[in-house]
Amino acid sequence: MTFSSSSPAGIGIVGCGNISERYVKGISRFPLLKTLGCADMYQEAADKLSASTAISAYPSVDALLDDPGVDVVVNITSPVAHAEVSFAALKAGKHVYVEKPMGATVAEGRRMIEAAVAAGRVLGSAPDTFLGSSAQTARAAVDKGVIGEPIGAVGFVTHSKAETWHPDPTFLFKPGGGPVLDLGPYYVTALVNLLGPVASVAGFSRVGAPVRTVSAPGRRVDKITVEVPTHAVASLEFASGALATMMFSFDVWDHHLPYLEIYGQEGALGLFDPNKYDGPVVTRGHHDSEWATLPPVFPPSAEPGSPEQFMRGPGVVDLVRALDGAPHRASAALALHVLEVLQAVETASQTRQSVGIESRVERPATVPADPKW
Ligand SMILES: NC(=O)c1ccc[n+]([C@@H]2O[C@H](COP(=O)([O-])OP(=O)(O)OC[C@H]3O[C@@H](n4cnc5c(N)ncnc54)[C@H](O)[C@@H]3O)[C@@H](O)[C@H]2O)c1
């Protein structure tokens, strides 16, 4: 099926919460996509998104799935609902792009991929930030050998302080949430994009505080009982032999830590926040006197720090291009591998043993210098 700016793919948004407006506005930047409407298990949530973005609200999720104009369902429900909503959408004949983590467990993720294969539809998944100028600039540097063969890496996932801005961050402290599954996907996907698949994982985790206090303006909850670890450390051994030291934490509120750094035989590479599409990438050779900022391989999608920079959508375009035979970068296979790695952090912590990773993925294809999304 060929989509174009004169015949765009019809997009249906399921899940009209905190991130949904950034999807609707972000998707509106791409001529290949046209949002037809939104739906939520709570009609008032769909009506609210409809009012703030001028897209239609369907009367139910089933009504959205019954619309033959919807080619792709963008599933931005809570993590525990990702599988159920994706199954329904695939059964209705839709392609699906699902937010991260793709499922609350690896078993769910595997079943989602099986359901997509059985339905003959394409399943894609966030995160897609590695398609942005920042991660692609880092990838080009590694591929060109700027730091030589990568030996090690560090990644520090620190608290997004969701209690101070999300009106209901409950899901972040329940199964499917926590710093490992909520923010970990950005970091581990960025590392797999640079270093290839992970072979094994060791780790430890704990709960920081059993109850979290919400202070966000307009909050719908005041207190949350924590059900998942909120501070974890892990070692990742990549199939290439590279070793990464990771921390994932909702208990580190303030710090001087980098986001991600890669250490090679000839130099080091410093990445920007992998939760963002654009931002500086720096490098320093062993014999350089200072760090240098690399020119981006293509222009940033928006000014770093501007609200536009947080808008989602490249992964949905990537999926629609893949329907026409282009490489599928933000694929379900990549998301499942990342989910398996992240789930292994908790398994390793519980069993006090390192965990072998079964799935293997190739590094995703690079994004062309002129992406023409
Ligand atoms: N909020 C962010 O900044 C952010 C950023 C990036 C990614 N995400 C991801 O996006 C997803 C949604 O996050 P959010 O912050 O918008 O959450 P949210 O809780 O604010 O919104 C989720 C919405 O999904 C709806 N929903 C839940 N189960 C449903 C079901 N079975 N059928 C239909 N609707 C259902 C809820 O009613 C709610 O309106 C999560 O996977 C999250 O990890 C969020």
CSV table of C-alpha atoms and ligand atoms in Angstrom, one decimal:
chain,number,residue,atom,x,y,z
A,1,MET,CA,0.0,0.0,0.0
A,2,THR,CA,1.5,3.3,-1.0
A,3,PHE,CA,0.9,6.4,1.0
A,4,SER,CA,1.9,9.9,0.0
A,5,SER,CA,1.2,13.5,0.9
A,6,SER,CA,-1.8,13.4,-1.4
A,7,SER,CA,-3.0,10.0,0.0
A,8,PRO,CA,-1.8,10.1,3.6
A,9,ALA,CA,-2.1,7.2,6.1
A,10,GLY,CA,-5.1,7.6,8.4
A,11,ILE,CA,-4.1,7.6,12.0
A,12,GLY,CA,-6.3,6.8,15.0
A,13,ILE,CA,-5.0,7.8,18.4
A,14,VAL,CA,-6.0,5.4,21.3
A,15,GLY,CA,-5.2,6.8,24.7
A,16,CYS,CA,-5.8,10.5,25.3
A,17,GLY,CA,-3.7,11.2,28.4
A,18,ASN,CA,-0.7,13.4,29.1
A,19,ILE,CA,1.4,12.6,26.0
A,20,SER,CA,-1.5,12.6,23.5
A,21,GLU,CA,-1.4,16.3,22.5
A,22,ARG,CA,2.3,16.0,21.7
A,23,TYR,CA,1.4,13.1,19.4
A,24,VAL,CA,-1.4,14.9,17.6
A,25,LYS,CA,0.6,18.1,17.1
A,26,GLY,CA,3.7,16.2,16.3
A,27,ILE,CA,2.0,14.0,13.7
A,28,SER,CA,0.5,17.1,12.1
A,29,ARG,CA,4.0,18.1,10.9
A,30,PHE,CA,4.2,15.1,8.6
A,31,PRO,CA,2.3,15.2,5.2
A,32,LEU,CA,2.4,11.4,5.0
A,33,LEU,CA,0.1,11.1,8.0
A,34,LYS,CA,-3.4,12.4,8.7
A,35,THR,CA,-4.9,12.0,12.2
A,36,LEU,CA,-8.6,11.1,11.8
A,37,GLY,CA,-9.5,11.1,15.4
A,38,CYS,CA,-9.0,9.8,19.0
A,39,ALA,CA,-10.6,7.5,21.5
A,40,ASP,CA,-10.1,6.6,25.1
A,41,MET,CA,-11.8,4.3,27.7
A,42,TYR,CA,-12.9,7.5,29.3
A,43,GLN,CA,-14.9,9.6,26.9
A,44,GLU,CA,-14.1,12.8,28.7
A,45,ALA,CA,-10.4,12.2,28.0
A,46,ALA,CA,-11.1,11.8,24.2
A,47,ASP,CA,-13.4,14.9,24.3
A,48,LYS,CA,-10.7,16.9,26.0
A,49,LEU,CA,-8.0,16.0,23.4
A,50,SER,CA,-10.5,16.8,20.7
A,51,ALA,CA,-11.2,20.2,22.1
A,52,SER,CA,-7.5,21.1,22.5
A,53,THR,CA,-6.4,19.8,19.1
A,54,ALA,CA,-9.5,20.1,16.9
A,55,ILE,CA,-9.4,16.4,15.9
A,56,SER,CA,-12.6,14.3,16.2
A,57,ALA,CA,-13.3,12.2,19.2
A,58,TYR,CA,-14.8,8.8,18.4
A,59,PRO,CA,-17.6,7.7,20.8
A,60,SER,CA,-15.5,4.5,21.7
A,61,VAL,CA,-12.3,2.7,20.9
A,62,ASP,CA,-14.4,0.1,19.0
A,63,ALA,CA,-15.8,2.9,16.8
A,64,LEU,CA,-12.3,4.0,16.0
A,65,LEU,CA,-11.3,0.4,15.2
A,66,ASP,CA,-14.4,0.1,12.9
A,67,ASP,CA,-13.4,3.1,10.8
A,68,PRO,CA,-12.0,1.8,7.6
A,69,GLY,CA,-10.1,5.0,7.1
A,70,VAL,CA,-7.8,4.3,10.0
A,71,ASP,CA,-4.7,2.6,8.7
A,72,VAL,CA,-2.5,2.9,11.8
A,73,VAL,CA,-3.5,2.9,15.4
A,74,VAL,CA,-1.2,4.9,17.6
A,75,ASN,CA,-1.5,3.1,21.0
A,76,ILE,CA,-0.6,5.6,23.7
A,77,THR,CA,-2.5,4.0,26.5
A,78,SER,CA,-0.9,3.1,29.9
A,79,PRO,CA,1.7,0.4,29.7
A,80,VAL,CA,-0.5,-2.3,31.2
A,81,ALA,CA,-3.1,-1.7,28.4
A,82,HIS,CA,-0.6,-1.7,25.5
A,83,ALA,CA,-1.0,-5.4,24.7
A,84,GLU,CA,-4.8,-5.5,25.0
A,85,VAL,CA,-5.3,-2.4,22.8
A,86,SER,CA,-2.8,-3.6,20.3
A,87,PHE,CA,-4.4,-7.1,20.0
A,88,ALA,CA,-7.8,-5.4,19.3
A,89,ALA,CA,-6.3,-3.1,16.8
A,90,LEU,CA,-4.4,-5.8,14.9
A,91,LYS,CA,-7.6,-8.0,14.9
A,92,ALA,CA,-9.4,-5.1,13.4
A,93,GLY,CA,-6.8,-5.1,10.5
A,94,LYS,CA,-4.9,-2.0,11.6
A,95,HIS,CA,-1.1,-1.5,11.7
A,96,VAL,CA,-0.1,-0.5,15.3
A,97,TYR,CA,2.5,1.9,16.7
A,98,VAL,CA,2.7,1.4,20.5
A,99,GLU,CA,4.3,3.6,23.1
A,100,LYS,CA,7.1,2.2,25.3
A,101,PRO,CA,7.4,-0.2,27.0
A,102,MET,CA,5.8,-2.2,24.2
A,103,GLY,CA,4.2,-4.5,26.8
A,104,ALA,CA,4.4,-4.8,30.5
A,105,THR,CA,6.3,-8.0,30.2
A,106,VAL,CA,8.4,-9.8,27.6
A,107,ALA,CA,5.8,-12.5,27.3
A,108,GLU,CA,3.2,-9.8,26.3
A,109,GLY,CA,5.6,-8.3,23.8
A,110,ARG,CA,6.2,-11.7,22.2
A,111,ARG,CA,2.4,-12.3,21.9
A,112,MET,CA,2.0,-8.9,20.3
A,113,ILE,CA,4.6,-9.7,17.6
A,114,GLU,CA,2.9,-13.1,17.0
A,115,ALA,CA,-0.5,-11.3,16.7
A,116,ALA,CA,0.9,-8.9,14.2
A,117,VAL,CA,2.4,-11.7,12.1
A,118,ALA,CA,-0.9,-13.6,12.2
A,119,ALA,CA,-2.8,-10.5,11.2
A,120,GLY,CA,-0.3,-9.6,8.4
A,121,ARG,CA,0.1,-6.2,9.9
A,122,VAL,CA,3.1,-4.1,11.0
A,123,LEU,CA,3.8,-3.4,14.6
A,124,GLY,CA,6.2,-0.6,15.5
A,125,SER,CA,7.1,0.8,18.9
A,126,ALA,CA,8.5,3.8,20.7
A,127,PRO,CA,11.1,5.0,21.5
A,128,ASP,CA,11.8,6.7,18.2
A,129,THR,CA,14.1,9.4,19.6
A,130,PHE,CA,17.0,7.5,18.2
A,131,LEU,CA,15.8,8.5,14.7
A,132,GLY,CA,16.6,12.2,15.7
A,133,SER,CA,19.7,14.2,14.7
A,134,SER,CA,21.4,13.6,18.0
A,135,ALA,CA,21.5,9.8,18.1
A,136,GLN,CA,22.1,9.6,14.3
A,137,THR,CA,25.1,11.9,14.7
A,138,ALA,CA,26.5,9.7,17.4
A,139,ARG,CA,25.9,6.6,15.2
A,140,ALA,CA,27.7,8.2,12.3
A,141,ALA,CA,30.6,9.0,14.6
A,142,VAL,CA,30.8,5.4,15.9
A,143,ASP,CA,30.5,4.0,12.3
A,144,LYS,CA,33.2,6.3,11.0
A,145,GLY,CA,35.5,5.0,13.8
A,146,VAL,CA,35.9,8.5,15.5
A,147,ILE,CA,36.4,6.8,18.9
A,148,GLY,CA,37.8,3.5,17.5
A,149,GLU,CA,36.3,0.2,18.7
A,150,PRO,CA,33.8,0.8,21.5
A,151,ILE,CA,34.9,-0.9,24.7
A,152,GLY,CA,32.6,0.5,27.4
A,153,ALA,CA,29.7,2.8,28.1
A,154,VAL,CA,27.9,4.4,30.9
A,155,GLY,CA,24.2,5.4,31.1
A,156,PHE,CA,22.5,7.2,33.9
A,157,VAL,CA,18.7,7.4,33.9
A,158,THR,CA,17.7,9.9,36.6
A,159,HIS,CA,14.3,11.0,37.9
A,160,SER,CA,12.0,12.9,35.5
A,161,LYS,CA,10.4,14.3,38.7
A,162,ALA,CA,7.0,13.1,37.3
A,163,GLU,CA,5.3,13.7,40.7
A,164,THR,CA,5.9,17.4,40.1
A,165,TRP,CA,4.3,17.6,36.6
A,166,HIS,CA,2.2,14.5,35.7
A,167,PRO,CA,-1.4,14.9,37.0
A,168,ASP,CA,-1.5,11.1,37.6
A,169,PRO,CA,1.9,9.4,37.6
A,170,THR,CA,0.4,6.3,39.3
A,171,PHE,CA,1.3,4.0,36.3
A,172,LEU,CA,5.0,5.0,36.7
A,173,PHE,CA,5.1,3.2,40.1
A,174,LYS,CA,3.1,0.1,39.0
A,175,PRO,CA,4.1,-3.0,37.0
A,176,GLY,CA,5.1,-1.8,33.5
A,177,GLY,CA,6.5,1.4,35.0
A,178,GLY,CA,9.5,2.2,37.3
A,179,PRO,CA,12.6,3.9,35.9
A,180,VAL,CA,13.8,0.7,34.3
A,181,LEU,CA,10.8,0.2,32.0
A,182,ASP,CA,9.7,3.9,31.8
A,183,LEU,CA,12.9,5.7,30.9
A,184,GLY,CA,15.2,2.7,30.4
A,185,PRO,CA,13.9,2.1,26.8
A,186,TYR,CA,15.4,5.4,25.6
A,187,TYR,CA,18.8,4.6,26.9
A,188,VAL,CA,19.1,1.0,26.0
A,189,THR,CA,17.6,1.6,22.5
A,190,ALA,CA,20.3,4.3,22.0
A,191,LEU,CA,23.0,1.9,23.1
A,192,VAL,CA,21.7,-0.9,20.8
A,193,ASN,CA,21.6,1.6,18.0
A,194,LEU,CA,25.3,2.3,18.6
A,195,LEU,CA,26.7,-1.0,19.9
A,196,GLY,CA,24.3,-3.7,18.6
A,197,PRO,CA,22.5,-6.3,20.7
A,198,VAL,CA,22.9,-7.1,24.3
A,199,ALA,CA,24.0,-10.7,25.2
A,200,SER,CA,23.7,-10.7,29.0
A,201,VAL,CA,22.7,-8.6,32.0
A,202,ALA,CA,23.6,-8.5,35.7
A,203,GLY,CA,21.9,-6.1,38.1
A,204,PHE,CA,20.4,-5.1,41.5
A,205,SER,CA,17.4,-3.1,42.3
A,206,ARG,CA,15.4,-1.7,45.3
A,207,VAL,CA,12.4,0.4,46.2
A,208,GLY,CA,13.6,3.9,47.4
A,209,ALA,CA,10.5,4.9,49.4
A,210,PRO,CA,7.3,2.8,49.7
A,211,VAL,CA,5.0,5.8,49.2
A,212,ARG,CA,5.5,8.8,46.8
A,213,THR,CA,3.8,12.2,47.2
A,214,VAL,CA,2.4,13.9,44.1
A,215,SER,CA,2.7,17.7,44.0
A,216,ALA,CA,1.8,18.3,40.3
A,217,PRO,CA,-0.6,21.2,39.7
A,218,GLY,CA,-4.1,19.8,38.9
A,219,ARG,CA,-3.1,16.4,40.3
A,220,ARG,CA,-5.7,13.6,40.5
A,221,VAL,CA,-3.8,11.7,43.2
A,222,ASP,CA,-1.9,12.8,46.3
A,223,LYS,CA,-0.1,9.6,47.3
A,224,ILE,CA,1.1,6.5,45.3
A,225,THR,CA,2.0,3.2,46.8
A,226,VAL,CA,5.1,2.0,45.0
A,227,GLU,CA,4.9,-1.5,43.5
A,228,VAL,CA,8.1,-1.7,41.5
A,229,PRO,CA,11.8,-1.0,42.2
A,230,THR,CA,12.7,2.7,41.8
A,231,HIS,CA,16.5,2.5,41.9
A,232,ALA,CA,18.4,-0.1,39.9
A,233,VAL,CA,22.0,-0.7,38.7
A,234,ALA,CA,23.0,-3.0,36.0
A,235,SER,CA,25.9,-4.2,33.8
A,236,LEU,CA,25.1,-5.0,30.2
A,237,GLU,CA,27.4,-7.2,28.1
A,238,PHE,CA,26.9,-6.6,24.4
A,239,ALA,CA,27.4,-9.3,21.8
A,240,SER,CA,30.2,-7.1,20.4
A,241,GLY,CA,32.1,-7.5,23.8
A,242,ALA,CA,31.4,-3.9,24.8
A,243,LEU,CA,30.3,-3.5,28.5
A,244,ALA,CA,27.9,-0.8,29.8
A,245,THR,CA,27.4,0.3,33.4
A,246,MET,CA,23.8,1.5,33.9
A,247,MET,CA,21.8,3.2,36.6
A,248,PHE,CA,18.0,3.6,36.4
A,249,SER,CA,16.5,5.7,39.2
A,250,PHE,CA,13.5,7.6,40.3
A,251,ASP,CA,15.4,8.3,43.6
A,252,VAL,CA,18.2,10.4,42.0
A,253,TRP,CA,16.5,13.8,41.9
A,254,ASP,CA,19.7,15.9,41.4
A,255,HIS,CA,23.1,15.0,40.2
A,256,HIS,CA,26.1,15.8,38.0
A,257,LEU,CA,25.9,12.7,35.9
A,258,PRO,CA,26.1,12.4,32.1
A,259,TYR,CA,23.2,10.8,30.1
A,260,LEU,CA,25.3,8.4,28.0
A,261,GLU,CA,29.0,8.1,27.2
A,262,ILE,CA,30.8,5.6,25.0
A,263,TYR,CA,34.4,4.9,25.5
A,264,GLY,CA,36.4,3.6,22.6
A,265,GLN,CA,40.0,2.5,21.9
A,266,GLU,CA,40.8,6.0,20.5
A,267,GLY,CA,38.4,8.4,22.3
A,268,ALA,CA,35.2,9.1,24.1
A,269,LEU,CA,31.7,10.1,22.8
A,270,GLY,CA,29.2,12.0,25.0
A,271,LEU,CA,25.5,11.8,24.0
A,272,PHE,CA,22.6,14.1,24.7
A,273,ASP,CA,19.4,13.0,26.5
A,274,PRO,CA,18.2,10.0,24.6
A,275,ASN,CA,14.6,10.9,25.5
A,276,LYS,CA,15.0,13.9,23.0
A,277,TYR,CA,15.5,13.9,19.3
A,278,ASP,CA,18.0,16.7,19.1
A,279,GLY,CA,21.0,18.0,21.1
A,280,PRO,CA,24.8,18.2,21.1
A,281,VAL,CA,27.0,15.2,20.7
A,282,VAL,CA,30.6,15.7,21.9
A,283,THR,CA,33.8,13.8,21.4
A,284,ARG,CA,37.4,13.8,22.6
A,285,GLY,CA,40.3,11.7,21.3
A,286,HIS,CA,42.8,10.4,23.8
A,287,HIS,CA,45.3,13.0,22.7
A,288,ASP,CA,42.9,16.0,22.2
A,289,SER,CA,43.1,18.8,24.7
A,290,GLU,CA,39.4,19.4,24.8
A,291,TRP,CA,36.0,18.1,23.8
A,292,ALA,CA,34.6,19.0,20.4
A,293,THR,CA,30.9,19.2,19.4
A,294,LEU,CA,30.2,17.2,16.3
A,295,PRO,CA,28.2,18.8,13.5
A,296,PRO,CA,24.7,17.2,13.3
A,297,VAL,CA,24.3,14.8,10.4
A,298,PHE,CA,21.0,16.5,9.6
A,299,PRO,CA,19.4,19.6,11.0
A,300,PRO,CA,17.6,19.3,14.4
A,301,SER,CA,13.8,18.9,14.2
A,302,ALA,CA,13.4,21.9,16.4
A,303,GLU,CA,15.4,24.2,18.6
A,304,PRO,CA,16.8,22.2,21.6
A,305,GLY,CA,14.6,22.9,24.6
A,306,SER,CA,11.7,24.3,22.6
A,307,PRO,CA,8.2,22.7,23.1
A,308,GLU,CA,8.3,21.4,19.4
A,309,GLN,CA,11.3,19.3,20.4
A,310,PHE,CA,9.1,17.1,22.5
A,311,MET,CA,6.6,16.4,19.8
A,312,ARG,CA,6.3,12.7,18.8
A,313,GLY,CA,5.7,11.2,15.4
A,314,PRO,CA,8.9,10.1,13.5
A,315,GLY,CA,8.4,6.5,14.6
A,316,VAL,CA,4.9,6.5,13.1
A,317,VAL,CA,6.3,7.8,9.8
A,318,ASP,CA,9.0,5.2,10.0
A,319,LEU,CA,6.3,2.5,10.3
A,320,VAL,CA,4.3,3.9,7.3
A,321,ARG,CA,7.4,4.1,5.2
A,322,ALA,CA,8.1,0.5,6.1
A,323,LEU,CA,4.7,-0.5,4.7
A,324,ASP,CA,6.2,0.5,1.3
A,325,GLY,CA,9.4,-1.5,1.8
A,326,ALA,CA,11.7,1.0,3.6
A,327,PRO,CA,13.7,-0.3,6.5
A,328,HIS,CA,11.7,-0.5,9.7
A,329,ARG,CA,13.9,1.1,12.4
A,330,ALA,CA,11.5,1.6,15.4
A,331,SER,CA,10.4,-2.0,15.0
A,332,ALA,CA,8.7,-4.3,17.4
A,333,ALA,CA,11.7,-6.6,17.2
A,334,LEU,CA,14.0,-3.9,18.5
A,335,ALA,CA,11.5,-2.9,21.2
A,336,LEU,CA,11.2,-6.5,22.3
A,337,HIS,CA,14.9,-6.9,22.6
A,338,VAL,CA,15.1,-3.8,24.7
A,339,LEU,CA,12.2,-4.9,26.9
A,340,GLU,CA,14.0,-8.3,27.4
A,341,VAL,CA,17.2,-6.5,28.5
A,342,LEU,CA,15.2,-4.3,30.9
A,343,GLN,CA,13.2,-7.1,32.3
A,344,ALA,CA,16.5,-9.0,32.8
A,345,VAL,CA,17.7,-6.2,35.2
A,346,GLU,CA,14.9,-7.2,37.6
A,347,THR,CA,15.3,-10.9,37.1
A,348,ALA,CA,19.0,-10.6,37.8
A,349,SER,CA,18.3,-8.7,40.9
A,350,GLN,CA,15.9,-11.3,42.2
A,351,THR,CA,18.0,-14.3,41.3
A,352,ARG,CA,21.4,-12.8,42.1
A,353,GLN,CA,22.6,-14.2,38.8
A,354,SER,CA,23.3,-12.8,35.4
A,355,VAL,CA,20.7,-13.4,32.7
A,356,GLY,CA,21.3,-14.4,29.1
A,357,ILE,CA,19.3,-12.5,26.5
A,358,GLU,CA,17.6,-14.7,24.0
A,359,SER,CA,16.6,-12.2,21.3
A,360,ARG,CA,19.1,-10.8,18.9
A,361,VAL,CA,18.5,-7.8,16.6
A,362,GLU,CA,20.7,-6.1,14.0
A,363,ARG,CA,21.4,-2.4,14.7
A,364,PRO,CA,18.6,-0.5,13.0
A,365,ALA,CA,19.3,1.1,9.6
A,366,THR,CA,20.6,4.6,9.8
A,367,VAL,CA,18.4,7.6,8.9
A,368,PRO,CA,19.4,9.3,5.6
A,369,ALA,CA,21.1,12.7,5.8
A,370,ASP,CA,17.9,14.3,4.3
A,371,PRO,CA,15.2,12.2,6.1
A,372,LYS,CA,12.3,13.7,4.1
A,373,TRP,CA,9.9,12.4,6.7
B,1,LIG,N1,3.6,11.6,29.6
B,1,LIG,C1,4.8,11.6,29.0
B,1,LIG,O1,5.6,12.6,29.1
B,1,LIG,C2,5.2,10.4,28.1
B,1,LIG,C3,6.3,10.6,27.3
B,1,LIG,C4,6.7,9.6,26.5
B,1,LIG,C5,6.0,8.4,26.5
B,1,LIG,N2,4.9,8.2,27.3
B,1,LIG,C6,4.2,6.9,27.2
B,1,LIG,O2,2.9,7.1,26.7
B,1,LIG,C7,2.0,6.3,27.3
B,1,LIG,C8,0.9,7.1,27.9
B,1,LIG,O3,1.5,8.0,28.8
B,1,LIG,P1,0.6,9.2,29.5
B,1,LIG,O4,1.6,9.9,30.3
B,1,LIG,O5,-0.1,9.9,28.4
B,1,LIG,O6,-0.4,8.4,30.4
B,1,LIG,P2,-1.8,8.8,31.0
B,1,LIG,O7,-2.1,7.9,32.1
B,1,LIG,O8,-1.8,10.3,31.2
B,1,LIG,O9,-2.8,8.5,29.8
B,1,LIG,C9,-3.1,7.2,29.4
B,1,LIG,C10,-4.5,7.2,28.7
B,1,LIG,O10,-4.8,5.9,28.2
B,1,LIG,C11,-6.2,5.6,28.6
B,1,LIG,N3,-6.3,4.2,28.6
B,1,LIG,C12,-5.8,3.3,29.5
B,1,LIG,N4,-6.2,2.1,29.2
B,1,LIG,C13,-7.0,2.1,28.1
B,1,LIG,C14,-7.7,1.2,27.4
B,1,LIG,N5,-7.6,-0.1,27.7
B,1,LIG,N6,-8.4,1.6,26.3
B,1,LIG,C15,-8.4,2.9,26.0
B,1,LIG,N7,-7.8,3.9,26.7
B,1,LIG,C16,-7.1,3.5,27.7
B,1,LIG,C17,-6.4,6.3,29.9
B,1,LIG,O11,-7.8,6.5,30.2
B,1,LIG,C18,-5.6,7.6,29.7
B,1,LIG,O12,-6.4,8.7,29.2
B,1,LIG,C19,2.8,5.4,28.3
B,1,LIG,O13,3.2,4.2,27.7
B,1,LIG,C20,4.0,6.3,28.6
B,1,LIG,O14,5.1,5.5,28.9
B,1,LIG,C21,4.5,9.2,28.1
